[in-house]
Amino acid sequence: MRNYLDFEKPIAELEGSIRELEATANGSSGVNIAEEVAKLRAKAEQQIKLIYSKLTPWQKTQVARHPDRPHFGEYVAGLVEDFTPLAGDRAFADDKAIIGGLGRFRGRSVMVIGQEKGRGTEGRVRHNFGMARPEGYRKAIRLMEMADRFGIPVITLVDTPGAYPGIDAEARGQAEAIARGIDCCLSLKVPFIACIVGEGGSGGAVAIAAADRVLMYEHAIYSVASPEACAAILWSSPDKTQEAAEALKVTSKDLERLGVIDTIVPEPLGGAHRAPEEAIRTLGDAIEAAMAPLFAMEAGQLREARRRRFLEMGRVIGA
Amino acid sequence: MNWLTNNVLPRIRALGRKKEVPDKLWEKCPSCGQMIFHRDLEEAQRVCPHCDHHMRIGPAQRFAAMFDNGDYSLIELPEVITDPLKFRDSKRYGDRLKDARSKSGDQDAMKVAHGLMGGNHVVIAVQNFGFMGGSMGLAVGEALIAASKLALAQEAPLIVFAASGGARMQEGILSLMQMPRTTIAVQRLREVGLPFIVILTDPTTGGVTASYAMLGDIQIAEPGALIGFAGPRVIEQTIREKLPEGFQRAEYLLEHGMLDMVVHRHELRASLLRLVDLLRNREAKRIVAAPAPEPVAAAEASAENGDKHG
């Protein structure tokens, strides 16, 4: 059973009718429903096109958090061969909100790191909803530094509501762990691609996303604060979430205009969750294309160019 | 927005206001509630003489207390794009910014100065919590980058007094991008061996703590300062329990290994002087220290000789 978002109601109804028709046809042979189903399918597709061509920032936020949207595990399964997860920060624990490991991407050894939100109640709790603690960032740092030593490019997949705001996380230096994460991103001498695949939530996202190239899915979001948090702080009202999503400029188009991301990765019609395999393949192609020119650059030059891109950010903004 | 409305008008307004409002003679300590004579409080750098509570202070007082004889030069900070997102909540961000500017007479929440401290040339950047909660947007990011550049040009240490609620939400993702940008400013100093010293003051949270404010060679905090990533309210809402006493205070961070030291405001200058001296004289010390083993070796040699002959 597909999960539908509120604004997908017209789609849900049409697809519901299709399922009903098919069920009836299966029960009684001889009824020709092919024509009717085809009509309904065309209608549904039209609806999806219509709705997804003008998603509001708040609707995009919901798509970015869609429960059926691919997660870290699916991306790795679809794009990385011989994936070998590597655990632990060597100081305190293994944080399952961030997964990382070695593997082969299109014939080349890579280090892949990203947040995993988990599926189902048990899975979500195990991965803490993709909200990392300091040991998660410290594991990411350990793996990035290892990649750097072996000349292996780094790919990160960002999908987090934010770093975990808890007593234990603060006690072990959440702020310091994030700061060191950013520091590490900007110290690497190997090619480094970050992909905002779902939610890019604040410092918890940027800690593994200060890369040479930042790719972002069409319907992903990347923001300094969640629309909910922003509404609570600036409007002092949780009902203003939609306005906050609008004002914060969280969509891929906005971020491209602001010069914060480099490439928008198109999603299948109706979002990545409708055709995950196609979405994952498209992302793989985009990563490969973004990485290729980086290999031509000298290590020191690459790092300096990465830093310069960030230093130039926000100095001039396109129309 | 032009230079006149952004720069000149707020300063004129600030000047006018200073004359209108007479100085308060007495002030109440927000911690112990005692009334303190205004002049005494200023002389004590706004540390309560009764309970030692460190009240928040702005850039001018910091600079005056840190530099030799209170002599320093402010640097002009780069202009940045105003209100890049055309952000509006219950009020336009542009208007909020204008208000903050005319109230403070400052352009934004960080000021940078250079001068002598104990005879050493230093660059000091101070974040002003009084200016929109010290929040970090394009202006604070550029100010820290400018401070780092100045320190590089002068081969001077950079000392930063952090005070901030975090990223300036009204600048959206661009405020988040100040975390990597300011980190690069710190890296530039590290890579040429210039000291970067951070003093965390009350309060320092969010994206500021999670970038340059936690990357100092030396991490100092003022007593009682609230320091953390997530704010206490956010944590309480998340975990739905009361936070332990003293949680996220300077002393708590020291105990958890996040700081080198907690230093009383009255001892800050002396501590910084000593640290800068120690960090800067590294080479000279090695040269002085190097010959030291010789007399020992000589003494041992003569002792051996003595043994032989004895």
Short mmCIF file of C-alpha atoms in Angstrom, two decimals, chain A residues 14-243:
data_model
loop_
_atom_site.label_atom_id
_atom_site.label_comp_id
_atom_site.label_asym_id
_atom_site.label_seq_id
_atom_site.Cartn_x
_atom_site.Cartn_y
_atom_site.Cartn_z
CA LEU A 14 -7.58 7.87 -9.02
CA GLU A 15 -5.10 5.16 -8.14
CA GLY A 16 -7.61 3.76 -5.67
CA SER A 17 -10.17 3.44 -8.46
CA ILE A 18 -7.64 1.68 -10.66
CA ARG A 19 -6.90 -0.85 -7.92
CA GLU A 20 -10.62 -1.44 -7.34
CA LEU A 21 -11.25 -1.98 -11.04
CA GLU A 22 -8.39 -4.42 -11.30
CA ALA A 23 -9.63 -6.29 -8.25
CA THR A 24 -13.11 -6.61 -9.72
CA ALA A 25 -11.74 -7.77 -13.06
CA ASN A 26 -9.65 -10.44 -11.38
CA GLY A 27 -12.74 -11.75 -9.62
CA SER A 28 -15.02 -12.00 -12.66
CA SER A 29 -13.47 -13.05 -15.92
CA GLY A 30 -14.60 -11.65 -19.19
CA VAL A 31 -14.98 -8.03 -18.10
CA ASN A 32 -12.80 -5.84 -20.26
CA ILE A 33 -11.37 -3.09 -18.13
CA ALA A 34 -8.19 -2.36 -20.06
CA GLU A 35 -9.58 0.74 -21.70
CA GLU A 36 -11.01 2.16 -18.48
CA VAL A 37 -7.79 1.49 -16.57
CA ALA A 38 -5.71 3.14 -19.26
CA LYS A 39 -7.93 6.23 -19.08
CA LEU A 40 -7.62 6.39 -15.33
CA ARG A 41 -3.88 5.92 -15.50
CA ALA A 42 -3.56 8.79 -17.94
CA LYS A 43 -5.66 10.93 -15.64
CA ALA A 44 -3.58 10.01 -12.62
CA GLU A 45 -0.39 10.81 -14.44
CA GLN A 46 -1.80 14.16 -15.43
CA GLN A 47 -2.68 14.85 -11.80
CA ILE A 48 0.79 13.89 -10.63
CA LYS A 49 2.34 16.16 -13.25
CA LEU A 50 0.09 19.01 -12.27
CA ILE A 51 0.66 18.67 -8.53
CA TYR A 52 4.40 18.05 -8.74
CA SER A 53 5.03 20.88 -11.18
CA LYS A 54 3.99 23.44 -8.58
CA LEU A 55 4.86 22.04 -5.18
CA THR A 56 5.08 24.68 -2.48
CA PRO A 57 8.18 24.72 -0.25
CA TRP A 58 6.18 23.10 2.54
CA GLN A 59 4.93 20.36 0.21
CA LYS A 60 8.51 19.77 -0.91
CA THR A 61 9.46 19.44 2.74
CA GLN A 62 6.88 16.68 3.05
CA VAL A 63 8.14 14.95 -0.11
CA ALA A 64 11.72 15.19 1.19
CA ARG A 65 10.56 13.41 4.36
CA HIS A 66 8.28 10.92 2.57
CA PRO A 67 8.35 7.57 4.39
CA ASP A 68 8.82 5.68 1.09
CA ARG A 69 11.66 7.88 -0.14
CA PRO A 70 14.92 5.96 -0.66
CA HIS A 71 17.30 5.96 2.30
CA PHE A 72 21.05 5.50 2.65
CA GLY A 73 20.75 1.72 2.54
CA GLU A 74 18.92 1.76 -0.79
CA TYR A 75 21.32 4.21 -2.40
CA VAL A 76 24.27 2.09 -1.41
CA ALA A 77 22.58 -1.10 -2.58
CA GLY A 78 21.83 0.52 -5.93
CA LEU A 79 25.10 2.35 -6.54
CA VAL A 80 27.95 0.76 -4.60
CA GLU A 81 29.42 -2.69 -5.10
CA ASP A 82 31.27 -4.53 -2.34
CA PHE A 83 30.01 -2.04 0.21
CA THR A 84 31.89 -2.69 3.43
CA PRO A 85 30.53 -0.73 6.38
CA LEU A 86 33.07 0.47 8.91
CA ALA A 87 31.92 1.09 12.44
CA GLY A 88 32.78 3.25 15.39
CA ASP A 89 34.52 6.46 16.34
CA ARG A 90 37.31 4.67 18.30
CA ALA A 91 36.45 6.76 21.35
CA PHE A 92 32.97 6.08 22.56
CA ALA A 93 30.48 4.21 20.38
CA ASP A 94 29.15 3.32 16.95
CA ASP A 95 26.41 5.77 16.06
CA LYS A 96 23.96 4.15 13.66
CA ALA A 97 22.47 7.47 12.62
CA ILE A 98 25.50 7.85 10.36
CA ILE A 99 26.67 4.91 8.28
CA GLY A 100 29.90 4.85 6.35
CA GLY A 101 32.17 2.47 4.57
CA LEU A 102 34.28 1.54 1.59
CA GLY A 103 32.90 0.28 -1.68
CA ARG A 104 33.20 0.49 -5.43
CA PHE A 105 31.26 3.12 -7.32
CA ARG A 106 31.30 2.66 -11.12
CA GLY A 107 34.56 0.80 -10.95
CA ARG A 108 36.38 3.02 -8.47
CA SER A 109 37.01 2.67 -4.72
CA VAL A 110 35.07 5.27 -2.76
CA MET A 111 34.23 6.13 0.84
CA VAL A 112 30.47 6.54 1.21
CA ILE A 113 29.07 8.22 4.31
CA GLY A 114 25.56 9.37 5.13
CA GLN A 115 22.70 9.57 7.57
CA GLU A 116 20.24 6.70 7.70
CA LYS A 117 16.78 7.53 9.01
CA GLY A 118 15.71 3.91 9.32
CA ARG A 119 12.40 2.25 8.40
CA GLY A 120 9.58 1.05 10.62
CA THR A 121 9.40 1.95 14.28
CA GLU A 122 12.23 -0.32 15.30
CA GLY A 123 14.48 0.78 12.45
CA ARG A 124 13.84 4.44 13.06
CA VAL A 125 14.68 4.11 16.73
CA ARG A 126 17.82 2.09 15.93
CA HIS A 127 19.05 4.81 13.59
CA ASN A 128 17.69 7.58 15.83
CA PHE A 129 15.67 9.00 12.90
CA GLY A 130 18.92 9.99 11.21
CA MET A 131 19.87 12.38 14.01
CA ALA A 132 23.52 11.81 14.80
CA ARG A 133 25.34 12.22 18.09
CA PRO A 134 28.95 13.41 18.37
CA GLU A 135 30.25 9.87 17.85
CA GLY A 136 28.46 9.77 14.50
CA TYR A 137 30.28 12.87 13.29
CA ARG A 138 33.54 11.57 14.75
CA LYS A 139 33.08 8.32 12.84
CA ALA A 140 32.49 10.33 9.67
CA ILE A 141 35.67 12.30 10.35
CA ARG A 142 37.65 9.12 10.93
CA LEU A 143 36.44 7.69 7.63
CA MET A 144 37.01 10.89 5.65
CA GLU A 145 40.57 11.13 7.01
CA MET A 146 41.18 7.50 6.09
CA ALA A 147 39.90 8.12 2.56
CA ASP A 148 42.25 11.08 2.34
CA ARG A 149 45.25 8.95 3.35
CA PHE A 150 44.47 6.36 0.69
CA GLY A 151 43.56 8.84 -2.05
CA ILE A 152 39.98 7.56 -2.18
CA PRO A 153 37.21 10.00 -3.18
CA VAL A 154 34.43 10.71 -0.67
CA ILE A 155 30.70 10.65 -1.42
CA THR A 156 28.27 11.77 1.27
CA LEU A 157 24.50 11.29 1.24
CA VAL A 158 22.78 13.84 3.44
CA ASP A 159 19.38 13.04 4.93
CA THR A 160 18.82 14.29 8.47
CA PRO A 161 16.37 16.44 10.41
CA GLY A 162 19.46 17.73 12.23
CA ALA A 163 22.02 16.74 14.83
CA TYR A 164 20.46 15.09 17.90
CA PRO A 165 19.58 17.63 20.59
CA GLY A 166 20.01 15.58 23.77
CA ILE A 167 21.81 15.74 27.10
CA ASP A 168 24.27 12.98 26.20
CA ALA A 169 25.04 14.57 22.83
CA GLU A 170 25.79 17.90 24.48
CA ALA A 171 27.87 16.28 27.22
CA ARG A 172 30.11 14.67 24.62
CA GLY A 173 30.54 17.86 22.60
CA GLN A 174 27.99 17.93 19.79
CA ALA A 175 29.11 21.42 18.74
CA GLU A 176 32.78 20.48 18.67
CA ALA A 177 32.06 17.30 16.70
CA ILE A 178 30.15 19.25 14.04
CA ALA A 179 32.82 21.96 13.88
CA ARG A 180 35.52 19.29 13.40
CA GLY A 181 33.37 17.64 10.75
CA ILE A 182 33.22 20.84 8.71
CA ASP A 183 36.92 21.38 9.35
CA CYS A 184 37.65 17.88 8.03
CA CYS A 185 35.47 18.34 4.92
CA LEU A 186 37.47 21.44 4.06
CA SER A 187 40.82 19.77 4.70
CA LEU A 188 40.44 16.78 2.38
CA LYS A 189 42.72 16.56 -0.63
CA VAL A 190 40.60 13.97 -2.41
CA PRO A 191 37.55 14.64 -4.62
CA PHE A 192 34.49 15.04 -2.46
CA ILE A 193 30.84 15.05 -3.61
CA ALA A 194 27.95 15.73 -1.23
CA CYS A 195 24.38 14.84 -2.20
CA ILE A 196 21.39 16.32 -0.39
CA VAL A 197 19.02 13.40 -0.98
CA GLY A 198 16.24 14.13 1.51
CA GLU A 199 16.40 16.58 4.37
CA GLY A 200 19.51 18.72 4.77
CA GLY A 201 18.91 19.77 8.36
CA SER A 202 21.17 22.55 9.57
CA GLY A 203 24.58 21.98 11.19
CA GLY A 204 23.92 18.26 11.33
CA ALA A 205 23.89 18.28 7.51
CA VAL A 206 26.69 20.70 6.72
CA ALA A 207 29.06 18.72 8.99
CA ILE A 208 29.37 16.19 6.15
CA ALA A 209 28.44 18.42 3.21
CA ALA A 210 31.17 21.05 2.77
CA ALA A 211 32.23 19.41 -0.50
CA ASP A 212 33.76 20.21 -3.90
CA ARG A 213 30.38 19.78 -5.51
CA VAL A 214 27.02 19.73 -3.78
CA LEU A 215 24.25 17.91 -5.64
CA MET A 216 20.65 18.12 -4.58
CA TYR A 217 17.58 16.18 -5.56
CA GLU A 218 14.82 18.22 -7.16
CA HIS A 219 12.46 17.77 -4.21
CA ALA A 220 15.00 17.67 -1.38
CA ILE A 221 15.33 20.54 1.09
CA TYR A 222 18.41 22.11 2.73
CA SER A 223 17.97 24.64 5.47
CA VAL A 224 19.45 26.45 8.45
CA ALA A 225 16.47 25.34 10.55
CA SER A 226 13.43 23.16 9.99
CA PRO A 227 10.31 25.12 8.98
CA GLU A 228 8.75 23.98 12.28
CA ALA A 229 11.64 25.31 14.39
CA CYS A 230 11.75 28.55 12.42
CA ALA A 231 8.02 29.11 12.86
CA ALA A 232 8.32 28.46 16.59
CA ILE A 233 11.23 30.86 17.00
CA LEU A 234 10.45 33.74 14.63
CA TRP A 235 6.64 33.62 14.55
CA SER A 236 6.22 32.05 18.01
CA SER A 237 3.55 29.94 16.39
CA PRO A 238 3.61 26.40 15.05
CA ASP A 239 0.77 27.24 12.61
CA LYS A 240 3.17 29.34 10.58
CA THR A 241 5.19 26.40 9.33
CA GLN A 242 4.15 26.91 5.71
CA GLU A 243 5.12 30.57 5.82
#
